[in-house]
PDB file of C-alpha atoms in Angstrom:
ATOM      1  CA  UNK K   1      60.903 212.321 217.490  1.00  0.00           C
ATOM      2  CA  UNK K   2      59.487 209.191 219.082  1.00  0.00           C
ATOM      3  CA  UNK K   3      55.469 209.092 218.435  1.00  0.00           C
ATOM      4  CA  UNK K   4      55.075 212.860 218.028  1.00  0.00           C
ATOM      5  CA  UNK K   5      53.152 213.264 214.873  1.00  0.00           C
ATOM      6  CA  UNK K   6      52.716 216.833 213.172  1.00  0.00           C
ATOM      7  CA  UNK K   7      49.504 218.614 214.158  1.00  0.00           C
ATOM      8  CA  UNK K   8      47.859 219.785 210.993  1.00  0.00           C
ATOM      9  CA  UNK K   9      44.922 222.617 210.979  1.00  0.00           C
ATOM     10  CA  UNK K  10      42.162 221.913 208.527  1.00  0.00           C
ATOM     11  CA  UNK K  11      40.636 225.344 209.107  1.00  0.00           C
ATOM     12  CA  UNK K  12      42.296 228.898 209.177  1.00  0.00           C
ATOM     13  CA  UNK K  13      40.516 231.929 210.790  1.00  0.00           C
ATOM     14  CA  UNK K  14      41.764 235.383 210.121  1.00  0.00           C
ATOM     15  CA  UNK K  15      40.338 238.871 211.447  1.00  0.00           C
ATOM     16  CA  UNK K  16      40.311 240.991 208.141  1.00  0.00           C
ATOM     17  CA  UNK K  17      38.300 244.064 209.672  1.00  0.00           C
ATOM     18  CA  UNK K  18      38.175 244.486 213.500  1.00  0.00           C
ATOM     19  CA  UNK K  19      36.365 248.395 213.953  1.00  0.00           C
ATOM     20  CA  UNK K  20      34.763 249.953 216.929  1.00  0.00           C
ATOM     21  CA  UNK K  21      31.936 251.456 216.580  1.00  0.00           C
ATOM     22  CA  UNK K  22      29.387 253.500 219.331  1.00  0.00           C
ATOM     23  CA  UNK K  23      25.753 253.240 218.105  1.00  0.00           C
ATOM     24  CA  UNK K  24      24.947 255.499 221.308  1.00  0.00           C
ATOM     25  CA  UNK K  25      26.600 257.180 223.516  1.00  0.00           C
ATOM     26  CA  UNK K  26      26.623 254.253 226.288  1.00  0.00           C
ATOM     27  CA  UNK K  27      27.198 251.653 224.109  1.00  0.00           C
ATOM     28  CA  UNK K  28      30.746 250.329 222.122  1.00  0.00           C
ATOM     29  CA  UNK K  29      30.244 247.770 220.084  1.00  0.00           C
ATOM     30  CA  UNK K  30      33.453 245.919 218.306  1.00  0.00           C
ATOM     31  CA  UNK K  31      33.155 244.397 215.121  1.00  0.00           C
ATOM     32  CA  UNK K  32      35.261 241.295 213.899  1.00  0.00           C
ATOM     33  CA  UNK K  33      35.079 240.220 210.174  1.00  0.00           C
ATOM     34  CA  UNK K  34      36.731 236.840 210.327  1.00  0.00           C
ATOM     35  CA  UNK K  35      37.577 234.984 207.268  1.00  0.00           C
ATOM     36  CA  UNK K  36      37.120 231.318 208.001  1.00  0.00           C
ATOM     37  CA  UNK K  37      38.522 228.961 205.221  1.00  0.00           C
ATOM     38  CA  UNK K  38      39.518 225.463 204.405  1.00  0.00           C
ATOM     39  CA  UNK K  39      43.474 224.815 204.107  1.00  0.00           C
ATOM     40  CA  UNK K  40      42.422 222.192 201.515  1.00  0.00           C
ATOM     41  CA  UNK K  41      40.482 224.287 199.495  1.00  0.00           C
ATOM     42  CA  UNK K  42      37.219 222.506 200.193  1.00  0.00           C
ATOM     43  CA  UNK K  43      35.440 226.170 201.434  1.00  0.00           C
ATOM     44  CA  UNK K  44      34.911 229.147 203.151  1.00  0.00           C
ATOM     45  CA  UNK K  45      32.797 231.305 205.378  1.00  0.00           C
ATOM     46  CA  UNK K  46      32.612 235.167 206.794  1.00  0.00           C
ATOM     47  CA  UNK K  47      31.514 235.625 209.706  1.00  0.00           C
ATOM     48  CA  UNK K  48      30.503 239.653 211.200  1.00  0.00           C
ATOM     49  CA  UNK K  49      30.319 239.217 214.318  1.00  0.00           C
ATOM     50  CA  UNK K  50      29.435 242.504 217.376  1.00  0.00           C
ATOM     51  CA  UNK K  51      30.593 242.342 221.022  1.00  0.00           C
ATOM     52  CA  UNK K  52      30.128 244.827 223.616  1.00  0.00           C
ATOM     53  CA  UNK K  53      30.901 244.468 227.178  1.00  0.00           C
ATOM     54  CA  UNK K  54      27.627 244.789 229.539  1.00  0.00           C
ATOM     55  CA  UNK K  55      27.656 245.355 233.107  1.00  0.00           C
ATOM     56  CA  UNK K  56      30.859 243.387 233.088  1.00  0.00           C
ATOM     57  CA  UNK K  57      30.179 241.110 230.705  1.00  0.00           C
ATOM     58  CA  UNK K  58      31.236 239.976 227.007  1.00  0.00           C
ATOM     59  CA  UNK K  59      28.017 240.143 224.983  1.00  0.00           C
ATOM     60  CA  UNK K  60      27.124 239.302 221.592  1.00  0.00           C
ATOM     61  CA  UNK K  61      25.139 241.933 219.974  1.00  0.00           C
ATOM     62  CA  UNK K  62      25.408 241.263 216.073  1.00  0.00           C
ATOM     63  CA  UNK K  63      26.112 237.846 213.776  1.00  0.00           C
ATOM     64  CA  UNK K  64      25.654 237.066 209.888  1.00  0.00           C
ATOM     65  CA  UNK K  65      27.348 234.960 207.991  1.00  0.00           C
ATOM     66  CA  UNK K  66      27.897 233.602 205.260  1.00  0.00           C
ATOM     67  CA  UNK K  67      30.200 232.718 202.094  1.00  0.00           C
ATOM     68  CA  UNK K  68      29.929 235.781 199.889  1.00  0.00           C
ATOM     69  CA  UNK K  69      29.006 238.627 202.706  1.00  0.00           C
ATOM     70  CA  UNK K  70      30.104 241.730 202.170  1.00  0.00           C
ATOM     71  CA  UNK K  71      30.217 244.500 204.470  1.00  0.00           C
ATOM     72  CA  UNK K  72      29.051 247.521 202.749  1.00  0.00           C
ATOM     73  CA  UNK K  73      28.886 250.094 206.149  1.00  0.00           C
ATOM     74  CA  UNK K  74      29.316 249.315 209.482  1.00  0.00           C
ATOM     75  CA  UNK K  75      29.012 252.934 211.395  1.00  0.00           C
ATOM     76  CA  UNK K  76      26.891 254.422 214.163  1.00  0.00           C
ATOM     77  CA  UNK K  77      23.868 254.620 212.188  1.00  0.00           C
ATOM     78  CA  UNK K  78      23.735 250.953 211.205  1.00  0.00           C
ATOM     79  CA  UNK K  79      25.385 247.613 209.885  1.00  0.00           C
ATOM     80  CA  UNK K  80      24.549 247.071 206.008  1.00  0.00           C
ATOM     81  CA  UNK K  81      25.817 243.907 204.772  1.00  0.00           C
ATOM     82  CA  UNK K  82      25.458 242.124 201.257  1.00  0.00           C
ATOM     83  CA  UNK K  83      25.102 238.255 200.386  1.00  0.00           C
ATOM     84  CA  UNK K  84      24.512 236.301 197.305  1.00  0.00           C
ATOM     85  CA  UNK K  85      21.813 234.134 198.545  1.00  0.00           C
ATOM     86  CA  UNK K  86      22.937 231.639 196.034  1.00  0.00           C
ATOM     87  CA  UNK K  87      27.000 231.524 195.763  1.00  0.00           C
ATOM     88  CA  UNK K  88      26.588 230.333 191.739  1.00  0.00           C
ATOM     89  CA  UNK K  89      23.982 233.451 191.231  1.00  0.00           C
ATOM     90  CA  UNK K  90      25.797 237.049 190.759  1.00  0.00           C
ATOM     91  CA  UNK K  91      22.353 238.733 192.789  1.00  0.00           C
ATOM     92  CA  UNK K  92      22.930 239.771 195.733  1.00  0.00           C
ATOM     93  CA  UNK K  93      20.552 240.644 198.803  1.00  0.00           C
ATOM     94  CA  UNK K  94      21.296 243.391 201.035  1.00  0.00           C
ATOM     95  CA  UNK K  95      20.371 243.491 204.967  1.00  0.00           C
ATOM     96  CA  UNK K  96      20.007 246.691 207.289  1.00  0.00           C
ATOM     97  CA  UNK K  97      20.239 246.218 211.006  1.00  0.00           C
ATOM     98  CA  UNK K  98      20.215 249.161 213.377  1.00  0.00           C
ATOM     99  CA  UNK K  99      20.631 249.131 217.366  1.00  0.00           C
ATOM    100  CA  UNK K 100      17.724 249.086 219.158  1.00  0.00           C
ATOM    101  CA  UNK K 101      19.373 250.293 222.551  1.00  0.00           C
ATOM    102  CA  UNK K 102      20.358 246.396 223.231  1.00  0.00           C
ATOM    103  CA  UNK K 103      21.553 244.879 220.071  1.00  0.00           C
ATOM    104  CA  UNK K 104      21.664 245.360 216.377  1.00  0.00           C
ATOM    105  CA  UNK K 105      17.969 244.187 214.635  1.00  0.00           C
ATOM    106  CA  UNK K 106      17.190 243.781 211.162  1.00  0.00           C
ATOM    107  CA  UNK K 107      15.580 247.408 209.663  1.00  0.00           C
ATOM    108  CA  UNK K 108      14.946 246.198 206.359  1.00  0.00           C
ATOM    109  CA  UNK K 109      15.784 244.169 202.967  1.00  0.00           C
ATOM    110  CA  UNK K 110      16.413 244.544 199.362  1.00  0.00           C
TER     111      UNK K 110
END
């Protein structure tokens, strides 16, 4: 139709885990693990992300990313989450995060 051109997306986002989780027993935290890739093929990204709502307000409370993250448990004890820290290396690197009453904070490493 006269000078309408197709609107093409380079980059597609899709939720592939959304859970709820309640670290304590006045805080609910949702988690979104949202595949981010390139329609061309060019790459690729997860992101984990945590929101609660705080005194009214959205509030980010957890984010790692990265291309090969894994997440290994996400429950009310804790977020554990694996990631090659080189995509061409097989190794992978393993985080901990706990809440800390506020937001989730790295426990420890491996």
């Amino acid at each position: 139709m006269g000078g309408q051109t197709e609107s093409r997306h380079e980059w597609k986002a899709e939720i592939e885990k959304d859970a709820i989780v309640r670290p304590a027993s006045d805080a609910v935290v949702r988690f979104l693990l949202i595949h981010d890739s390139h329609q061309t093929g060019s790459g690729w990204r997860y992101y984990l992300i945590g929101l609660r709502c705080s005194e009214g307000r959205l509030e980010q409370v957890f984010l790692r990313d990265g291309m090969s993250l894994t997440v290994d448990r996400l429950d009310a004890a804790g977020v554990d989450v694996g990631l090659a820290e080189n995509p061409a290396d097989s190794t992978r690197k393993q985080w901990l995060y706990t809440w800390d009453g506020h937001r989730y904070v790295l426990s420890s490493t491996q």
